C-alpha cells in the first residue's frame, strides 16, 4: 500500500469517526418544538440537547475539513495527498442489508421499536410477516427458503419505500407527541401555519444533520443540506397545510432509502 | 453541481445508468420483444410438493393386473375407474382419516379426468435424487439439462420479454430456487412470492399506506432529491458505482418501479375486499375487476394458500403481468378451515405416515384447483379467437415417486421416496389423452417410450432431461441451442 493511500485512509477514518461521535449515540431529548400545524407557537431552542448538537456540528465541520484535505480538495498548508481512484472499490462486494439488518439498523437509527417501523394495513408487520422474503430475508417454516436470494427482488425498492415512509412518519409523530423522547426534533422552529420559520437557519441544518448522524453515521455535506432545504421549498410549493411536517417525513425518507443506507 | 467522479463519470452518467441499462436491454431486442408479445405462451408449474405418486393418480394399477397385488400398491378393481377411450386410471375415495390425523371427506379425481382428459399427458420417468430439495430443483432444471436454467426461466426468456414480471414463483423450497444459468436475462429470473394475498402491496411504494403519510406527488419530490442529488453525489455511490448489486438496484428503482407503479398493479391484482379487521378501502386500495368472480371460484382464497395462489396466478396471466407462474402447497399443514385438518403437514410427504390417504387428498386438492384455474383460462380470450388456455401448459412438478411395497393387504401404509415415477402435464399443446410409457404390473415400476413415436419401451427409462425438453418443445421454445433430445412424442400433432 502506498504511503499516499495510507495517509488518505487514515484521514478518512478520522473524519468518519468524528462524524460518528456526533450522532451515533442514543436519543437525546432535544426540546419541545413541534413540526406542522399540530403544535403551538414553536421556535424555542432546545435545552442542553440543542447545545450538544451544535457542538457536534463543529466537530463535524472539522471532520469534513480533514476529509476534504484527504481528498485533495481543500485544507491548508502543504500539498494535499493525491489519491486518484482511492474511492473506487476494486472488489465492489456490496450487499443489500436485507430484512433483519434493515430492521435493526432503522430501528436503532430512528429510535423506534422494531414493531413500530411498519405495519401493513396497521395489522401485519411489514418486515417480519408480509415482505420478509421480498426484502431478502428467509422463511424456513412456510416457504422452505433457508438462504436469502442473491439478487434483490423487483419489489424490494417499493417495499423499502413503504417501510421507510411508515417508519419516518412514526418517528416524526413520536417526536411531536413525546417531546421528552424526541430523537431528531432539536431546536427546529416552525410557525403557526406549519411552516419552517427560517429555512436557512442553523436549526434546519442541525435537524438534517441529526438524521445523517443516526442513519448514515456521518455528517451531511453542505451540498446535501442544500438539497434537503430545497426539498422543503418544493414541498411547500405544493400548498399543503403542513409543509414542515410533510418535509420532515420526506427528508427522513430520502436519507433512509438512499443507497448508502441500504447497502453495506 | 456538475461534479466529476474520480473516473470521469458525471452525475448525469450515474443518473442515466439505470435508464441506460434498462433502455439498452429494451432497445436491442425490440423486434424480438414485439414478436414475443404477438405470440405469448404461458407456463403454469404446479408443485406437487413432497412426492406425488403417479401410481395413485393416472396410472393406478388394479389388483387383477398385478401378480403381487397383496404386497404392492395396487388397488381393488372395483375402486379403479377408466373412461372409455382413455388410458388414465384413477379413483374417487371417501377418506375417513389420514393415518393418525383426523380427516373425513371425499377425494375426487374423476371430475378432472372427465373434463380434461383430452388435454392430459402422463410421461413416465426416473429421477436422480430422493432428497426433497435437490429433486425439486432437478424437476425444474431437468437435472441441469440446459446450463442450469429452470423451465420457468426458459419459457420466460422465450415468451415473456416486455412483461412487468415475466416469472412469478409462489412455490417453496427447491421449487422456488432460481436457476444457475448465467446467460438467462435478469428480467426472466423469478420474482418470489410467499403470501399471495398481500404480495400486491409491495407493488407500489406509496399506495395503501396509513393516513398521514405524504401522498404520491410529495413522495415524488423526495424520490427526485434522492435519485438525482443525494445518491449520485454521495461518496458511497461513487465508491461502489461498479457494483453489480448497486447497478441492479438503480435499474430496479429507476425503471422497473415506475413502470410497475404506473400499471396500477396493486389494485389490479388485489382480490381482498373490505372485511372485518382488514379495511382495504380505508387505505385507498382498490380491487381487481375480477375480484368477485375469483372469490367465488376460490372461496378459500384467504385461508388456503393454494387457492390464494391460484387466484393471483390467473390475474398475473390475464393481465399480462407474467407469462410464467409457479404455485403449490408448501410443507405446512392447513388446519381449522373446513375441518380439524384440511391438508396434512409435509403435503404429499405425509405419505411416510399414510400413503393412500395423503396421496388421495393431495391429488384431489391439486386437481380441484387446476380444474378451476383451467376453467378461468378457457373463459378468457387471448385474441384471434383463441383462449388463454389454448396457449397455456400446466406441468405438475414433483420430486419423486413413492415406494410400492406394503404389508400384505394393508389398507393404508407408509411409503418412502423412490426415483421411479411419472408426471402429469395438461395443455392443448401436448399430445392429449395419452400415457407415454407404462407400468410393469409385476413390480409397479414405470418404463419409458420412444421419444419420436411414443411407443412404449419396457427396456427404457426416461430421464429428467427428457421431460424438461419435451415440455419446452411443446410450448414452442427453441431447444436447439441446448442440444436437448427431440421429444416429438410429447407434442400435439
XYZ file of C-alpha atoms in Angstrom:
757
model
C 0.000 0.000 0.000
C 1.436 3.358 -0.978
C 2.150 5.986 1.645
C -0.312 8.359 -0.001
C -3.049 5.800 0.195
C -2.299 5.072 3.839
C -2.463 8.776 4.630
C -5.709 9.075 2.795
C -7.307 6.133 4.531
C -6.180 7.377 7.920
C -7.656 10.764 7.211
C -10.859 9.182 6.074
C -11.075 7.101 9.209
C -10.549 10.161 11.358
C -13.167 12.067 9.512
C -15.701 9.309 9.792
C -15.040 8.758 13.462
C -15.582 12.478 14.093
C -18.945 12.204 12.379
C -19.907 9.079 14.275
C -19.147 10.652 17.599
C -21.646 13.331 16.832
C -24.705 11.384 16.231
C -24.464 7.699 16.625
C -25.475 7.675 20.236
C -28.782 7.206 21.884
C -31.728 9.509 21.588
C -31.185 12.887 23.154
C -34.116 14.913 24.416
C -33.890 17.972 22.308
C -36.513 20.484 23.087
C -40.257 20.609 22.722
C -40.742 22.435 19.473
C -43.199 20.843 17.131
C -43.500 20.495 13.394
C -46.618 21.169 11.467
C -49.935 22.565 12.414
C -50.464 20.340 15.372
C -48.127 22.189 17.706
C -48.337 25.558 19.327
C -46.155 28.550 18.580
C -42.806 26.958 18.140
C -39.368 28.235 17.826
C -37.994 27.642 21.274
C -34.492 26.411 21.322
C -33.954 23.054 22.866
C -32.099 22.845 26.128
C -28.868 21.005 26.607
C -29.591 18.672 23.773
C -29.619 21.505 21.300
C -26.308 22.858 22.524
C -24.765 19.424 22.262
C -25.942 19.078 18.669
C -24.373 22.401 17.803
C -21.098 21.315 19.325
C -21.355 18.167 17.341
C -21.827 20.243 14.261
C -18.478 21.936 14.831
C -16.752 18.619 15.205
C -18.465 17.567 12.058
C -17.143 20.553 10.197
C -13.647 19.764 11.380
C -14.184 16.251 10.187
C -15.206 17.489 6.804
C -12.123 19.668 6.634
C -9.939 16.651 7.291
C -11.880 14.694 4.732
C -11.533 17.499 2.220
C -7.809 17.632 2.826
C -7.537 13.920 2.368
C -9.380 14.233 -0.883
C -7.079 16.990 -2.046
C -9.928 19.450 -2.357
C -9.046 21.859 0.362
C -7.289 22.272 3.653
C -4.342 24.488 4.341
C -0.642 24.088 4.132
C 1.363 21.613 2.194
C 0.454 19.694 -0.884
C -2.668 17.624 -0.353
C -2.241 13.934 -0.972
C -3.462 12.989 -4.380
C -5.350 9.742 -4.266
C -6.716 9.003 -7.683
C -9.197 6.164 -7.735
C -8.954 5.841 -3.967
C -12.697 5.888 -3.506
C -13.480 3.421 -6.204
C -13.803 -0.024 -4.717
C -11.913 -2.704 -6.535
C -13.913 -5.536 -5.024
C -17.303 -3.916 -5.325
C -18.581 -6.506 -2.906
C -21.654 -4.548 -1.988
C -24.586 -6.214 -0.299
C -28.166 -5.245 0.296
C -28.825 -5.089 4.006
C -31.978 -7.193 3.703
C -34.788 -7.715 6.160
C -33.185 -8.349 9.544
C -30.334 -5.895 9.144
C -32.610 -3.183 7.813
C -34.946 -3.700 10.721
C -32.139 -3.482 13.244
C -30.433 -0.517 11.628
C -33.542 1.524 11.066
C -34.916 0.728 14.476
C -31.702 1.952 16.071
C -31.372 4.962 13.796
C -34.905 6.203 14.339
C -35.099 5.173 17.959
C -38.200 3.117 17.316
C -39.065 -0.358 18.460
C -38.868 -2.734 15.502
C -42.564 -3.490 15.698
C -43.349 0.184 15.202
C -41.405 0.603 11.981
C -44.120 -0.552 9.622
C -47.347 -2.492 9.705
C -49.309 -3.110 6.515
C -52.958 -2.177 6.927
C -51.987 -1.374 10.510
C -52.144 -5.122 11.105
C -49.232 -7.076 9.711
C -45.559 -6.448 10.354
C -44.064 -5.404 7.029
C -40.603 -6.837 7.588
C -41.256 -9.898 9.720
C -44.526 -11.038 8.191
C -45.570 -9.684 4.823
C -42.434 -8.752 2.903
C -39.687 -10.785 4.537
C -38.526 -12.744 1.521
C -39.005 -9.878 -0.909
C -36.658 -7.883 1.315
C -34.023 -10.585 1.089
C -34.921 -12.466 4.238
C -35.581 -16.155 4.747
C -38.760 -18.059 5.529
C -37.857 -21.543 6.614
C -41.141 -22.666 8.067
C -43.645 -21.575 5.428
C -41.759 -21.333 2.165
C -38.766 -23.517 2.876
C -36.443 -20.655 1.956
C -33.357 -21.214 4.051
C -30.939 -18.908 2.294
C -31.583 -15.377 1.069
C -31.795 -14.934 -2.669
C -28.649 -13.380 -4.060
C -30.321 -10.683 -6.118
C -32.691 -8.067 -4.833
C -36.281 -8.667 -5.876
C -38.061 -6.318 -8.242
C -40.473 -5.338 -5.494
C -37.751 -4.596 -2.943
C -37.329 -0.877 -3.789
C -41.053 -0.314 -3.360
C -41.208 -2.260 -0.143
C -38.228 -0.378 1.200
C -40.077 2.844 0.490
C -43.230 1.607 2.188
C -41.325 0.686 5.296
C -39.379 3.945 5.265
C -42.443 6.147 4.857
C -44.201 4.384 7.700
C -41.124 4.459 9.900
C -40.368 8.102 9.229
C -43.940 9.070 9.972
C -43.761 7.138 13.209
C -40.517 8.873 14.060
C -41.867 12.351 13.384
C -45.085 11.609 15.256
C -43.096 10.300 18.200
C -41.014 13.471 18.298
C -44.133 15.602 18.204
C -46.217 13.713 20.691
C -43.468 12.880 23.145
C -41.045 15.805 23.131
C -39.158 14.331 26.045
C -38.427 11.298 23.928
C -37.721 13.247 20.756
C -34.759 11.967 18.809
C -34.489 14.421 15.956
C -36.579 17.465 16.750
C -33.972 19.565 18.492
C -34.477 23.274 18.031
C -36.347 23.114 14.796
C -38.518 26.216 14.575
C -41.873 26.399 12.836
C -44.728 28.829 12.710
C -48.431 28.548 13.331
C -49.048 27.661 9.700
C -46.904 24.577 9.869
C -44.001 26.172 8.042
C -40.368 26.308 8.961
C -39.511 29.697 10.407
C -36.132 30.046 8.773
C -35.229 27.565 6.097
C -31.696 28.883 6.015
C -31.363 28.692 9.769
C -28.972 26.546 11.728
C -31.884 24.700 13.296
C -32.798 23.241 9.931
C -29.218 22.260 9.201
C -28.979 20.602 12.597
C -32.227 18.754 12.045
C -30.893 17.366 8.799
C -27.539 16.577 10.361
C -29.146 14.546 13.132
C -30.652 12.276 10.532
C -27.331 11.817 8.792
C -25.567 11.063 12.042
C -28.058 8.469 13.163
C -28.858 6.903 9.807
C -25.583 7.146 7.907
C -23.231 7.698 10.852
C -21.642 10.741 9.282
C -22.126 14.447 8.787
C -24.023 15.679 5.773
C -22.110 17.667 3.215
C -23.099 21.243 2.592
C -24.497 20.169 -0.734
C -26.684 17.526 0.879
C -28.038 20.038 3.355
C -28.750 22.324 0.449
C -30.609 19.645 -1.459
C -32.779 18.846 1.534
C -33.504 22.520 2.168
C -34.591 22.724 -1.451
C -36.850 19.760 -0.825
C -38.689 21.835 1.743
C -39.151 24.629 -0.790
C -40.540 22.154 -3.273
C -42.851 20.584 -0.706
C -44.114 23.956 0.493
C -44.804 24.973 -3.091
C -47.323 22.166 -3.323
C -49.547 24.119 -0.979
C -50.189 21.520 1.677
C -51.385 22.614 5.090
C -48.402 21.195 6.987
C -45.350 21.523 4.775
C -42.870 21.217 7.620
C -44.484 18.000 8.784
C -44.503 16.524 5.300
C -40.941 17.667 4.739
C -39.758 16.097 7.972
C -41.122 12.731 6.868
C -39.809 13.066 3.344
C -36.389 14.293 4.382
C -36.088 11.271 6.671
C -37.349 9.085 3.816
C -34.772 10.466 1.382
C -31.876 9.643 3.661
C -33.289 6.347 4.904
C -33.801 4.990 1.386
C -30.536 6.282 -0.044
C -28.230 3.609 -1.360
C -25.787 4.425 1.407
C -28.418 3.451 3.944
C -29.480 0.275 2.166
C -26.201 -1.371 1.234
C -23.065 -2.293 3.090
C -23.103 20.542 -9.299
C -21.512 19.276 -12.413
C -19.215 17.079 -10.405
C -16.963 14.617 -11.998
C -16.233 11.404 -10.220
C -12.766 10.044 -9.851
C -13.089 8.146 -13.060
C -14.653 10.901 -15.039
C -18.239 9.828 -14.664
C -20.556 12.732 -14.165
C -23.627 12.629 -12.038
C -25.640 12.673 -15.211
C -23.958 9.433 -16.173
C -24.915 7.911 -12.874
C -28.442 9.145 -13.155
C -28.728 7.620 -16.533
C -27.108 4.366 -15.538
C -30.339 2.702 -14.648
C -32.166 4.155 -17.601
C -29.412 3.251 -19.975
C -29.238 -0.292 -18.752
C -32.967 -0.682 -18.927
C -33.304 1.105 -22.214
C -30.414 -0.748 -23.710
C -31.924 -4.028 -22.772
C -35.186 -2.904 -24.225
C -33.743 -1.426 -27.392
C -31.636 -4.094 -28.947
C -34.149 -6.878 -28.885
C -37.132 -4.660 -29.574
C -38.078 -6.664 -32.615
C -37.883 -9.849 -30.621
C -39.957 -8.367 -27.818
C -42.657 -7.411 -30.275
C -42.590 -10.859 -31.760
C -42.932 -12.368 -28.306
C -45.833 -10.085 -27.476
C -47.671 -11.303 -30.540
C -47.038 -14.938 -29.746
C -47.053 -15.328 -25.992
C -47.078 -18.755 -24.451
C -47.850 -19.384 -20.824
C -46.482 -21.905 -18.374
C -48.017 -22.813 -15.051
C -45.934 -25.017 -12.796
C -47.937 -26.627 -10.027
C -45.697 -28.183 -7.444
C -46.834 -31.492 -6.004
C -44.622 -30.858 -3.030
C -43.423 -33.873 -1.096
C -43.562 -36.559 -3.770
C -46.757 -37.267 -5.719
C -47.052 -40.823 -6.904
C -48.327 -41.315 -10.432
C -49.463 -44.750 -9.290
C -52.126 -43.074 -7.169
C -53.478 -40.837 -9.891
C -53.389 -41.553 -13.595
C -51.547 -44.859 -13.582
C -53.420 -46.681 -10.833
C -52.962 -50.440 -11.157
C -55.973 -52.684 -10.480
C -55.173 -55.732 -8.384
C -56.296 -58.110 -11.084
C -53.422 -56.980 -13.300
C -50.789 -57.271 -10.583
C -49.483 -60.702 -9.615
C -48.113 -59.285 -6.365
C -51.086 -57.122 -5.540
C -51.205 -58.110 -1.879
C -47.792 -56.599 -1.138
C -47.644 -53.810 -3.721
C -49.629 -50.600 -4.064
C -52.320 -51.995 -6.321
C -55.957 -51.132 -5.689
C -59.100 -53.270 -5.658
C -60.525 -53.463 -9.143
C -63.851 -52.093 -8.005
C -62.286 -48.797 -6.996
C -60.333 -48.179 -10.182
C -62.025 -46.132 -12.870
C -61.120 -45.652 -16.521
C -63.003 -43.694 -19.152
C -63.746 -45.381 -22.416
C -61.113 -44.488 -24.975
C -58.825 -43.014 -22.375
C -55.663 -44.541 -20.906
C -55.874 -42.946 -17.465
C -56.775 -44.985 -14.410
C -57.906 -43.169 -11.293
C -60.171 -43.385 -8.250
C -62.640 -41.479 -6.187
C -62.411 -42.215 -2.488
C -64.198 -41.335 0.690
C -61.473 -40.725 3.253
C -62.055 -41.451 6.911
C -58.656 -40.364 8.197
C -55.074 -39.592 7.255
C -53.480 -42.227 9.394
C -53.336 -40.664 12.844
C -54.781 -37.356 11.649
C -58.490 -36.706 11.583
C -59.824 -36.092 8.103
C -63.159 -37.088 6.714
C -64.322 -36.296 3.231
C -64.158 -37.068 -0.456
C -61.048 -37.244 -2.576
C -62.371 -36.735 -6.064
C -60.150 -37.412 -9.064
C -62.710 -38.324 -11.681
C -64.149 -34.869 -12.282
C -60.819 -33.616 -13.508
C -60.262 -36.538 -15.862
C -63.751 -36.273 -17.288
C -63.257 -32.600 -18.057
C -59.662 -32.557 -19.202
C -58.664 -35.994 -20.460
C -58.192 -34.676 -23.968
C -55.507 -32.282 -22.721
C -53.873 -34.698 -20.259
C -50.498 -36.285 -20.896
C -48.694 -38.546 -18.463
C -44.990 -39.022 -19.059
C -43.110 -41.686 -17.160
C -39.565 -41.028 -15.997
C -36.969 -41.863 -13.389
C -35.276 -39.163 -11.361
C -31.814 -38.853 -9.888
C -32.350 -37.825 -6.284
C -34.556 -38.767 -3.381
C -33.560 -35.651 -1.453
C -36.506 -33.294 -1.469
C -34.705 -30.039 -2.120
C -32.381 -31.487 -4.735
C -35.125 -33.378 -6.528
C -37.412 -30.360 -6.528
C -34.789 -28.294 -8.246
C -33.999 -31.041 -10.738
C -37.638 -31.410 -11.654
C -37.414 -27.845 -12.913
C -33.950 -27.835 -14.455
C -34.065 -31.311 -15.963
C -31.041 -32.022 -13.801
C -29.240 -29.045 -15.315
C -30.139 -30.077 -18.841
C -29.764 -26.520 -20.161
C -26.948 -24.945 -18.220
C -28.983 -24.981 -15.032
C -31.806 -22.760 -16.209
C -35.241 -23.667 -14.964
C -38.239 -24.410 -17.131
C -39.757 -21.199 -15.892
C -36.715 -19.171 -16.857
C -36.588 -20.793 -20.281
C -40.239 -20.036 -21.039
C -39.992 -16.533 -19.591
C -36.950 -15.872 -21.750
C -38.659 -17.165 -24.854
C -42.080 -15.580 -24.412
C -42.021 -13.113 -21.556
C -39.915 -10.251 -22.725
C -41.514 -6.885 -22.119
C -43.863 -8.110 -19.392
C -43.641 -6.407 -15.990
C -42.765 -9.582 -14.072
C -42.476 -12.470 -16.523
C -41.687 -15.165 -13.989
C -43.524 -15.135 -10.660
C -42.826 -18.021 -8.313
C -45.097 -18.838 -5.377
C -43.535 -22.225 -4.748
C -41.428 -23.339 -1.854
C -38.061 -24.897 -1.038
C -36.310 -26.214 -4.168
C -39.234 -25.165 -6.357
C -38.589 -21.507 -5.625
C -34.857 -21.591 -6.177
C -33.619 -19.709 -9.208
C -31.613 -21.454 -11.880
C -27.873 -21.117 -12.228
C -27.513 -20.393 -15.939
C -25.768 -17.010 -16.095
C -26.959 -16.420 -19.644
C -30.599 -16.123 -18.574
C -31.526 -12.444 -18.744
C -32.155 -10.804 -15.406
C -35.754 -9.958 -16.237
C -36.546 -13.650 -16.762
C -35.431 -14.578 -13.242
C -38.200 -15.336 -10.841
C -39.893 -12.916 -8.512
C -40.572 -14.844 -5.297
C -43.969 -14.597 -3.648
C -44.596 -16.113 -0.229
C -48.038 -14.760 0.639
C -50.180 -14.333 -2.464
C -52.865 -12.435 -0.606
C -50.748 -9.495 0.451
C -47.937 -9.607 -2.062
C -49.579 -6.952 -4.293
C -48.975 -4.416 -1.517
C -45.330 -4.493 -2.477
C -46.104 -3.318 -5.996
C -46.349 0.323 -5.016
C -44.097 2.359 -2.777
C -46.816 4.672 -1.539
C -50.348 3.443 -2.212
C -52.141 1.803 0.644
C -50.078 3.286 3.449
C -51.600 4.687 6.587
C -53.284 8.037 6.736
C -50.924 10.940 7.229
C -48.123 9.622 5.070
C -47.369 12.165 2.326
C -49.059 11.409 -0.974
C -47.569 10.348 -4.264
C -46.863 13.875 -5.523
C -44.886 14.768 -2.444
C -43.054 11.463 -2.348
C -42.097 12.050 -5.957
C -40.277 15.183 -4.864
C -38.327 13.261 -2.254
C -37.520 10.496 -4.698
C -36.150 13.075 -7.108
C -33.883 14.589 -4.493
C -32.648 11.139 -3.509
C -32.226 9.803 -7.023
C -30.857 12.893 -8.714
C -28.927 14.583 -5.922
C -28.169 12.634 -2.790
C -27.244 9.274 -4.268
C -25.282 10.428 -7.293
C -23.303 12.892 -5.170
C -22.507 10.556 -2.310
C -19.051 9.144 -1.808
C -20.688 5.810 -1.143
C -22.345 5.604 -4.529
C -19.212 6.722 -6.298
C -17.132 4.226 -4.411
C -19.356 1.326 -5.365
C -20.713 2.567 -8.642
C -19.494 -0.537 -10.446
C -21.097 -2.910 -8.004
C -23.491 -5.250 -9.758
C -25.790 -5.159 -6.734
C -25.929 -1.372 -6.807
C -26.426 -1.201 -10.541
C -29.240 -3.711 -10.295
C -30.850 -1.692 -7.523
C -30.639 1.513 -9.541
C -32.227 -0.228 -12.514
C -34.998 -1.638 -10.377
C -35.631 1.671 -8.692
C -35.181 3.803 -11.764
C -37.046 1.885 -14.436
C -38.943 -1.106 -13.109
C -40.527 0.571 -10.112
C -42.039 3.473 -12.056
C -43.387 1.065 -14.656
C -44.967 -1.207 -12.068
C -46.491 1.684 -10.161
C -47.833 3.264 -13.322
C -49.514 -0.011 -14.199
C -51.622 0.201 -11.047
C -50.931 -3.414 -10.207
C -51.789 -3.104 -6.540
C -55.409 -2.518 -7.453
C -55.440 -4.859 -10.423
C -54.070 -7.836 -8.501
C -55.883 -7.434 -5.220
C -58.956 -9.566 -4.587
C -59.307 -8.911 -0.869
C -62.494 -6.962 -0.177
C -63.259 -4.821 2.791
C -63.870 -7.174 5.647
C -63.877 -7.006 9.403
C -60.338 -6.462 10.532
C -58.993 -5.795 7.046
C -60.379 -2.419 5.928
C -58.869 -2.312 2.459
C -60.702 0.720 1.114
C -59.750 2.852 4.096
C -56.191 2.551 2.879
C -57.047 3.634 -0.641
C -56.650 0.173 -2.128
C -58.987 -0.956 -4.860
C -59.930 -4.404 -6.086
C -59.332 -6.222 -9.332
C -62.364 -6.164 -11.647
C -62.322 -9.950 -11.446
C -62.181 -9.984 -7.646
C -65.739 -11.105 -7.007
C -65.520 -13.833 -9.637
C -62.256 -15.097 -8.189
C -63.589 -15.109 -4.658
C -66.481 -17.233 -5.929
C -64.147 -19.559 -7.791
C -61.645 -19.848 -4.970
C -63.757 -19.253 -1.866
C -60.952 -20.323 0.472
C -58.501 -17.855 -1.082
C -57.858 -16.156 2.257
C -57.348 -19.242 4.407
C -55.959 -21.780 1.939
C -52.703 -20.540 0.386
C -53.164 -22.809 -2.630
C -56.445 -21.156 -3.571
C -54.984 -17.704 -2.979
C -52.069 -18.566 -5.233
C -54.358 -19.814 -7.979
C -56.374 -16.605 -7.921
C -53.230 -14.499 -8.150
C -51.836 -16.750 -10.872
C -54.885 -16.136 -13.015
C -54.667 -12.384 -12.581
C -50.961 -12.366 -13.387
C -51.554 -14.227 -16.623
C -54.734 -12.467 -17.644
C -53.283 -9.012 -17.058
C -50.083 -9.973 -18.901
C -48.029 -9.223 -15.855
C -46.405 -12.637 -16.199
C -46.291 -15.486 -18.645
C -44.930 -17.994 -16.134
C -46.357 -18.663 -12.699
C -45.464 -21.309 -10.156
C -47.718 -22.329 -7.313
C -48.239 -25.216 -4.986
C -48.669 -26.291 -1.404
C -45.787 -25.863 0.987
C -44.926 -28.193 3.827
C -47.153 -26.508 6.390
C -50.402 -28.156 7.420
C -53.699 -26.450 6.840
C -55.877 -26.699 9.885
C -59.136 -25.350 11.154
C -60.611 -24.215 7.863
C -63.272 -26.708 6.833
C -62.375 -29.295 9.448
C -59.731 -30.013 12.057
C -57.148 -30.908 9.423
C -57.738 -29.651 5.899
C -54.373 -30.595 4.497
C -51.639 -32.647 6.118
C -48.235 -31.388 7.158
C -45.457 -32.075 4.631
C -48.010 -32.120 1.799
C -47.523 -35.298 -0.265
C -44.692 -36.359 2.005
C -47.116 -37.199 4.782
C -47.259 -40.421 2.761
C -44.488 -41.582 5.057
C -47.256 -42.000 7.601
C -50.363 -42.518 5.496
C -49.648 -43.143 1.841
C -53.026 -43.737 0.336
C -54.966 -41.143 2.276
C -52.333 -38.495 1.702
C -51.941 -39.183 -1.997
C -55.694 -39.225 -2.496
C -56.297 -35.971 -0.653
C -53.323 -34.059 -2.040
C -54.013 -35.111 -5.622
C -57.613 -34.110 -5.089
C -56.569 -30.691 -3.849
C -54.285 -30.085 -6.811
C -56.752 -31.374 -9.388
C -59.555 -29.263 -7.981
C -57.514 -26.055 -8.095
C -56.214 -26.909 -11.564
C -59.720 -27.567 -12.812
C -60.949 -24.193 -11.634
C -57.907 -22.409 -12.997
C -58.285 -24.050 -16.391
C -61.937 -23.064 -16.416
C -60.988 -19.436 -15.932
C -58.333 -19.589 -18.618
C -60.724 -21.193 -21.078
C -63.200 -18.395 -20.477
C -60.596 -15.691 -21.096
C -59.878 -14.623 -24.638
C -56.269 -14.312 -25.664
C -57.025 -12.845 -29.079
C -57.664 -14.054 -32.568
C -60.341 -16.405 -31.404
C -58.012 -18.220 -29.032
C -58.486 -18.552 -25.303
C -55.712 -18.059 -22.816
C -55.886 -21.794 -22.178
C -55.092 -22.542 -25.808
C -51.615 -21.113 -25.168
C -51.009 -22.476 -21.686
C -49.231 -25.562 -20.406
C -49.580 -26.835 -16.852
C -46.767 -29.009 -15.568
C -47.323 -30.788 -12.272
C -43.794 -30.970 -10.931
C -42.877 -33.341 -8.171
C -39.713 -34.566 -6.549
C -40.009 -38.304 -6.963
C -42.372 -41.230 -6.652
C -43.002 -43.423 -3.647
C -42.026 -46.942 -2.738
C -44.578 -49.537 -3.851
C -44.396 -52.178 -1.175
C -46.863 -52.593 1.653
C -47.595 -55.110 4.344
C -49.805 -57.849 2.980
C -53.209 -56.396 2.125
C -52.647 -53.311 4.289
C -55.380 -50.766 3.608
C -53.074 -47.884 4.340
C -49.359 -47.833 4.978
C -46.334 -45.593 4.959
C -44.165 -45.184 1.884
C -40.679 -43.935 1.221
C -39.098 -41.956 -1.614
C -38.461 -43.672 -4.939
C -36.757 -42.351 -8.055
C -39.193 -44.056 -10.408
C -42.352 -42.111 -11.214
C -44.229 -40.153 -13.871
C -45.550 -36.619 -14.320
C -48.853 -35.074 -15.299
C -48.931 -32.375 -17.956
C -52.128 -30.675 -19.038
C -52.303 -28.489 -22.103
C -53.843 -28.154 -25.525
C -50.249 -28.035 -26.787
C -49.335 -31.568 -25.702
C -50.375 -34.913 -27.056
C -53.530 -35.275 -25.028
C -55.377 -38.298 -23.744
C -52.055 -40.107 -23.732
C -49.779 -42.046 -21.438
C -46.202 -42.170 -22.680
C -44.534 -45.216 -21.225
C -46.250 -47.646 -18.950
C -46.233 -49.621 -15.714
C -44.760 -53.065 -15.236
C -47.607 -54.865 -13.420
C -45.263 -57.235 -11.631
C -43.229 -54.502 -9.928
C -45.352 -51.365 -10.459
C -42.255 -49.654 -11.821
C -42.806 -47.332 -14.757
C -40.914 -47.717 -18.004
C -40.210 -45.381 -20.872
C -41.093 -44.813 -24.507
C -39.694 -43.927 -27.865
C -39.228 -40.146 -27.859
C -40.171 -39.905 -31.520
C -43.132 -42.231 -31.838
C -44.215 -42.540 -28.237
C -44.287 -46.315 -28.486
C -43.899 -47.954 -25.060
C -40.419 -49.328 -24.431
C -40.192 -51.584 -21.354
C -36.426 -51.586 -21.617
C -36.099 -47.825 -21.356
C -36.176 -45.267 -18.568
C -36.802 -41.633 -19.413
C -34.639 -39.067 -17.648
C -35.403 -35.692 -16.103
C -33.842 -34.054 -19.144
C -36.324 -35.800 -21.443
C -39.257 -34.386 -19.542
C -37.603 -30.968 -19.460
C -37.021 -30.994 -23.200
C -40.477 -32.255 -24.031
C -42.213 -29.552 -22.022
C -40.169 -26.767 -23.579
C -40.658 -28.124 -27.064
C -44.392 -28.485 -26.543
C -44.620 -24.832 -25.564
C -42.539 -23.870 -28.564
C -39.205 -22.968 -27.026
C -36.304 -23.500 -29.390
C -34.156 -26.001 -27.527
C -31.656 -26.320 -30.339
C -29.003 -24.183 -28.635
C -29.092 -26.531 -25.661
C -28.775 -29.693 -27.711
C -31.706 -31.282 -25.934
C -33.238 -34.513 -27.234
C -36.237 -34.211 -29.529
C -39.300 -35.375 -27.610
C -41.641 -35.221 -30.545
C -43.892 -37.778 -28.893
C -44.974 -35.252 -26.266
C -46.202 -32.644 -28.736
C -49.686 -32.424 -30.171
C -49.624 -33.202 -33.844
